Coordinates of N, CA and C in Angstrom, one line a residue:
A24 N 120.6 64.3 108.1 CA 120.9 65.6 108.4 C 121.2 66.4 107.1
T25 N 120.9 67.7 107.2 CA 121.1 68.5 106.0 C 122.6 68.8 105.9
V26 N 123.1 68.8 104.7 CA 124.5 69.0 104.5 C 124.7 70.5 103.9
F27 N 125.6 71.2 104.6 CA 125.9 72.6 104.2 C 127.3 72.7 103.7
P28 N 127.7 73.7 103.0 CA 129.1 73.9 102.7 C 130.0 74.0 103.9
Q29 N 131.3 73.7 103.8 CA 132.2 73.9 104.9 C 132.2 75.3 105.3
V30 N 132.5 75.5 106.5 CA 132.5 76.9 107.1 C 133.3 77.9 106.3
I31 N 134.4 77.5 105.8 CA 135.2 78.5 105.0 C 134.5 78.9 103.7
G32 N 133.7 78.0 103.2 CA 132.8 78.3 102.0 C 131.7 79.2 102.4
L33 N 131.0 79.0 103.6 CA 130.0 79.9 104.0 C 130.6 81.3 104.3
A34 N 131.8 81.3 104.8 CA 132.4 82.6 105.1 C 132.6 83.4 103.8
A35 N 132.8 82.8 102.7 CA 133.0 83.5 101.5 C 131.8 84.2 101.0
T36 N 130.7 83.9 101.6 CA 129.4 84.6 101.2 C 129.3 86.0 101.9
W37 N 130.0 86.1 103.1 CA 129.9 87.3 104.0 C 128.4 87.6 104.3
D38 N 127.6 86.5 104.4 CA 126.2 86.7 104.6 C 125.8 86.2 106.0
E39 N 125.6 87.2 106.9 CA 125.3 86.9 108.3 C 124.0 86.2 108.4
E40 N 123.0 86.6 107.7 CA 121.6 86.0 107.8 C 121.7 84.5 107.2
L41 N 122.4 84.3 106.2 CA 122.6 82.9 105.7 C 123.2 82.0 106.8
V42 N 124.2 82.5 107.4 CA 124.9 81.7 108.4 C 124.0 81.5 109.6
R43 N 123.2 82.5 110.0 CA 122.2 82.3 111.1 C 121.2 81.3 110.7
A44 N 120.8 81.3 109.4 CA 119.8 80.3 109.0 C 120.4 78.9 109.0
V45 N 121.6 78.7 108.6 CA 122.3 77.4 108.7 C 122.3 76.9 110.1
G46 N 122.7 77.8 111.0 CA 122.7 77.5 112.5 C 121.3 77.1 112.9
H47 N 120.3 77.8 112.5 CA 118.9 77.5 112.8 C 118.5 76.1 112.4
V48 N 118.8 75.7 111.2 CA 118.5 74.3 110.7 C 119.2 73.3 111.5
A49 N 120.5 73.5 111.7 CA 121.3 72.6 112.5 C 120.8 72.5 113.9
G50 N 120.3 73.6 114.5 CA 119.7 73.5 115.9 C 118.4 72.7 115.9
I51 N 117.6 72.9 114.9 CA 116.3 72.1 114.9 C 116.7 70.6 114.7
E52 N 117.6 70.3 113.8 CA 118.0 68.9 113.6 C 118.6 68.3 114.9
G53 N 119.4 69.1 115.6 CA 120.0 68.6 116.8 C 119.0 68.4 117.9
R54 N 118.0 69.2 117.9 CA 116.9 69.0 118.9 C 116.1 67.8 118.5
A55 N 115.9 67.5 117.2 CA 115.2 66.3 116.8 C 116.0 65.1 117.2
V56 N 117.3 65.1 117.0 CA 118.1 64.0 117.4 C 118.0 63.7 118.9
H57 N 118.0 64.8 119.7 CA 117.8 64.7 121.1 C 116.5 64.1 121.5
N58 N 115.4 64.6 120.8 CA 114.1 64.0 121.1 C 114.0 62.5 120.8
N59 N 114.6 62.1 119.7 CA 114.6 60.7 119.3 C 115.4 59.9 120.3
A60 N 116.6 60.4 120.7 CA 117.4 59.7 121.7 C 116.7 59.5 123.0
K61 N 116.0 60.5 123.4 CA 115.2 60.5 124.7 C 114.1 59.4 124.6
K62 N 113.4 59.4 123.4 CA 112.4 58.4 123.2 C 112.9 57.0 123.2
L63 N 114.2 56.8 122.7 CA 114.8 55.5 122.7 C 115.5 55.1 124.0
G64 N 115.5 56.0 125.0 CA 116.1 55.8 126.3 C 117.6 56.0 126.4
I65 N 118.1 56.7 125.4 CA 119.6 56.9 125.5 C 119.9 58.4 125.7
Y66 N 118.9 59.0 126.5 CA 119.1 60.4 126.9 C 120.4 60.6 127.7
G67 N 121.1 61.6 127.4 CA 122.3 61.9 128.1 C 123.6 61.4 127.4
H68 N 123.4 60.6 126.4 CA 124.5 60.0 125.7 C 125.2 61.2 124.9
M69 N 126.5 61.1 124.7 CA 127.3 62.2 124.1 C 126.7 62.6 122.7
M70 N 126.1 61.7 122.0 CA 125.5 62.0 120.7 C 124.0 62.2 120.8
S71 N 123.5 62.7 121.9 CA 122.0 62.8 122.0 C 121.4 64.1 121.5
G72 N 122.3 64.9 120.9 CA 121.7 66.1 120.2 C 121.7 67.5 120.8
L73 N 121.8 67.6 122.1 CA 121.7 69.0 122.6 C 123.1 69.7 122.7
H74 N 124.1 69.1 122.3 CA 125.4 69.7 122.5 C 126.1 69.7 121.1
C75 N 126.7 70.8 120.7 CA 127.3 70.9 119.4 C 128.7 71.3 119.5
F76 N 129.7 70.6 119.0 CA 131.1 71.0 119.0 C 131.3 72.0 117.9
G77 N 131.1 73.2 118.2 CA 131.4 74.2 117.2 C 130.5 75.4 117.5
P78 N 130.7 76.5 116.8 CA 131.7 76.7 115.8 C 133.1 77.0 116.3
T79 N 134.0 76.9 115.3 CA 135.4 77.2 115.6 C 135.6 78.7 115.6
T80 N 136.1 79.3 116.7 CA 136.3 80.7 116.7 C 137.6 81.2 116.3
N81 N 138.6 80.4 116.1 CA 139.9 80.8 115.8 C 140.0 81.3 114.4
V82 N 140.8 82.4 114.2 CA 141.1 82.8 112.8 C 142.2 82.0 112.3
N83 N 142.2 81.9 111.0 CA 143.3 81.1 110.3 C 144.3 82.1 109.8
H84 N 145.5 81.8 110.1 CA 146.6 82.6 109.6 C 147.7 81.8 108.9
D85 N 147.5 80.5 108.8 CA 148.5 79.7 108.2 C 147.8 78.6 107.4
P86 N 147.8 78.6 106.1 CA 147.1 77.6 105.3 C 147.5 76.2 105.5
R87 N 148.7 76.0 106.2 CA 149.1 74.6 106.5 C 148.4 74.0 107.7
W88 N 147.7 74.8 108.4 CA 147.0 74.3 109.6 C 145.9 73.4 109.1
G89 N 145.8 72.2 109.7 CA 144.9 71.2 109.2 C 143.4 71.5 109.4
R90 N 143.1 72.5 110.2 CA 141.7 72.8 110.5 C 141.1 74.0 109.8
I91 N 141.8 74.5 108.7 CA 141.4 75.7 108.1 C 140.0 75.7 107.6
K92 N 139.5 74.5 107.1 CA 138.2 74.4 106.6 C 137.1 74.6 107.6
R93 N 137.5 74.5 108.9 CA 136.5 74.7 110.0 C 136.5 76.1 110.5
T94 N 137.3 77.0 109.9 CA 137.4 78.4 110.3 C 136.6 79.3 109.3
W95 N 136.4 80.5 109.8 CA 135.7 81.5 108.9 C 136.7 82.2 108.0
G96 N 138.0 81.9 108.2 CA 139.1 82.5 107.4 C 140.0 83.3 108.3
E97 N 140.6 84.3 107.7 CA 141.7 85.1 108.4 C 141.2 86.4 108.9
D98 N 140.0 86.8 108.6 CA 139.5 88.1 109.1 C 138.8 88.1 110.4
P99 N 139.4 88.7 111.4 CA 138.9 88.6 112.8 C 137.4 89.2 112.9
F100 N 137.1 90.3 112.2 CA 135.8 90.9 112.2 C 134.8 89.9 111.6
L101 N 135.1 89.4 110.5 CA 134.2 88.4 109.8 C 134.0 87.2 110.7
T102 N 135.1 86.7 111.3 CA 135.0 85.5 112.2 C 134.0 85.8 113.4
G103 N 134.2 86.9 114.0 CA 133.3 87.3 115.1 C 131.9 87.4 114.7
T104 N 131.7 88.1 113.6 CA 130.3 88.3 113.1 C 129.6 87.0 112.8
L105 N 130.3 86.2 112.0 CA 129.6 84.9 111.6 C 129.5 83.9 112.7
N106 N 130.5 83.9 113.6 CA 130.3 83.0 114.8 C 129.1 83.4 115.6
S107 N 128.9 84.7 115.8 CA 127.8 85.2 116.6 C 126.5 84.8 115.9
A108 N 126.4 85.0 114.6 CA 125.2 84.6 113.8 C 124.9 83.1 113.9
H109 N 126.0 82.3 113.8 CA 125.8 80.8 113.8 C 125.4 80.4 115.2
I110 N 125.9 80.9 116.2 CA 125.5 80.5 117.6 C 124.1 81.0 117.8
Q111 N 123.7 82.1 117.4 CA 122.3 82.6 117.6 C 121.4 81.6 116.9
G112 N 121.7 81.2 115.7 CA 120.9 80.2 114.9 C 120.8 78.9 115.6
L113 N 122.0 78.4 116.1 CA 122.0 77.1 116.8 C 121.2 77.1 118.0
Q114 N 121.3 78.1 118.8 CA 120.7 78.1 120.2 C 119.3 78.6 120.1
G115 N 118.9 79.4 119.1 CA 117.6 80.0 119.0 C 117.4 81.2 119.9
G116 N 116.2 81.8 119.7 CA 116.0 83.1 120.4 C 115.0 83.0 121.6
D117 N 114.6 81.8 122.0 CA 113.7 81.6 123.1 C 114.5 81.9 124.4
G118 N 113.8 82.8 125.2 CA 114.5 83.2 126.4 C 114.5 82.1 127.5
R119 N 113.8 81.0 127.3 CA 113.7 80.0 128.3 C 114.4 78.7 127.9
Y120 N 114.3 78.3 126.6 CA 114.9 77.1 126.1 C 115.8 77.3 124.9
M121 N 116.9 76.6 124.9 CA 117.8 76.6 123.8 C 117.5 75.4 122.9
K122 N 117.6 75.6 121.6 CA 117.5 74.4 120.7 C 118.6 73.4 121.0
M123 N 119.8 73.9 121.1 CA 120.9 73.1 121.4 C 122.0 74.1 122.0
A124 N 123.0 73.5 122.6 CA 124.1 74.4 123.2 C 125.3 74.3 122.3
A125 N 125.7 75.5 121.9 CA 126.9 75.6 121.1 C 128.1 75.6 122.0
D126 N 129.0 74.7 121.7 CA 130.3 74.6 122.5 C 131.4 75.2 121.6
V127 N 131.6 76.5 121.8 CA 132.5 77.2 120.9 C 133.9 76.6 121.2
N128 N 134.7 76.4 120.2 CA 136.0 75.8 120.4 C 137.1 76.5 119.6
M129 N 138.3 76.1 120.0 CA 139.5 76.7 119.4 C 139.6 78.2 119.4
F130 N 139.7 78.7 120.6 CA 139.7 80.1 120.7 C 141.0 80.7 120.2
G131 N 141.2 82.0 120.2 CA 142.4 82.7 119.7 C 143.7 82.1 120.1
V132 N 144.6 82.1 119.2 CA 146.0 81.7 119.3 C 146.1 80.1 119.5
H133 N 145.0 79.5 119.0 CA 145.0 78.0 119.1 C 145.6 77.3 117.9
S134 N 145.8 78.1 116.8 CA 146.2 77.4 115.6 C 147.6 77.1 115.5
G135 N 148.1 76.5 116.6 CA 149.5 76.0 116.6 C 149.7 74.7 115.9
P136 N 150.9 74.1 115.9 CA 151.1 72.9 115.3 C 150.3 71.7 115.9
D137 N 149.6 71.0 115.1 CA 148.7 69.9 115.6 C 149.4 68.9 116.4
A138 N 150.6 68.5 116.0 CA 151.3 67.4 116.7 C 151.6 67.8 118.2
I139 N 151.8 69.1 118.5 CA 152.1 69.5 119.8 C 151.1 70.5 120.4
R140 N 149.9 70.6 119.8 CA 149.0 71.6 120.2 C 148.5 71.5 121.7
T141 N 148.6 70.4 122.3 CA 148.2 70.3 123.7 C 149.3 70.7 124.7
H142 N 150.5 71.0 124.2 CA 151.5 71.4 125.2 C 152.6 72.4 124.6
F143 N 152.2 73.0 123.5 CA 153.2 74.0 123.0 C 152.8 75.4 123.6
S144 N 153.8 76.3 123.6 CA 153.6 77.6 124.2 C 153.2 78.6 123.1
A145 N 152.1 79.1 123.1 CA 151.6 80.1 122.1 C 152.1 81.5 122.4
D146 N 153.4 81.6 122.3 CA 154.0 82.9 122.6 C 153.8 83.9 121.4
I147 N 153.1 84.9 121.6 CA 152.9 85.9 120.6 C 153.1 87.3 121.3
T148 N 153.3 88.3 120.5 CA 153.5 89.6 121.0 C 152.1 90.2 121.3
D149 N 152.1 91.3 122.1 CA 150.9 92.0 122.4 C 150.3 92.5 121.1
R150 N 151.2 93.0 120.2 CA 150.7 93.5 118.9 C 149.9 92.5 118.1
E151 N 150.5 91.3 118.0 CA 149.9 90.2 117.3 C 148.5 89.8 117.9
L152 N 148.5 89.8 119.2 CA 147.3 89.4 120.0 C 146.2 90.4 119.7
F153 N 146.5 91.7 119.8 CA 145.4 92.7 119.7 C 145.2 93.1 118.2
D154 N 146.1 93.0 117.3 CA 145.9 93.3 115.9 C 145.2 92.2 115.2
Y155 N 145.6 91.0 115.5 CA 145.1 89.8 114.7 C 144.0 89.0 115.4
Y156 N 144.2 88.7 116.6 CA 143.2 87.8 117.3 C 142.1 88.5 118.0
M157 N 142.4 89.7 118.5 CA 141.4 90.4 119.3 C 141.3 91.9 118.9
P158 N 141.0 92.2 117.7 CA 141.1 93.6 117.3 C 140.0 94.5 118.0

């Protein structure tokens, strides 16, 4: 598989077309993995290529969060723009078939403490929600 910079590094380019192209390559490679898995009779296996865990949609607001490298940074507009481009590249533009399905993860207000992230209460004010996570 082709290796690209981490998402935070791609975000530093502010280059929507570059991120779309990265998604395009990953989508083609995912489809190739799927075709090979199907040929080998392991179609439907979790790693058979048509499903991608990502991109991460959450904005980063705390550098201590362990998943910062998987985010586009702290700018909500940049995050939305680059996520859209990446998903478009991954899934392709064919109206009938997707290259692969992007499983967008870690939506807004998810960047809580890792140790308790499955059961903590993400209490934030309306101002924080609409200024930072959903401008």
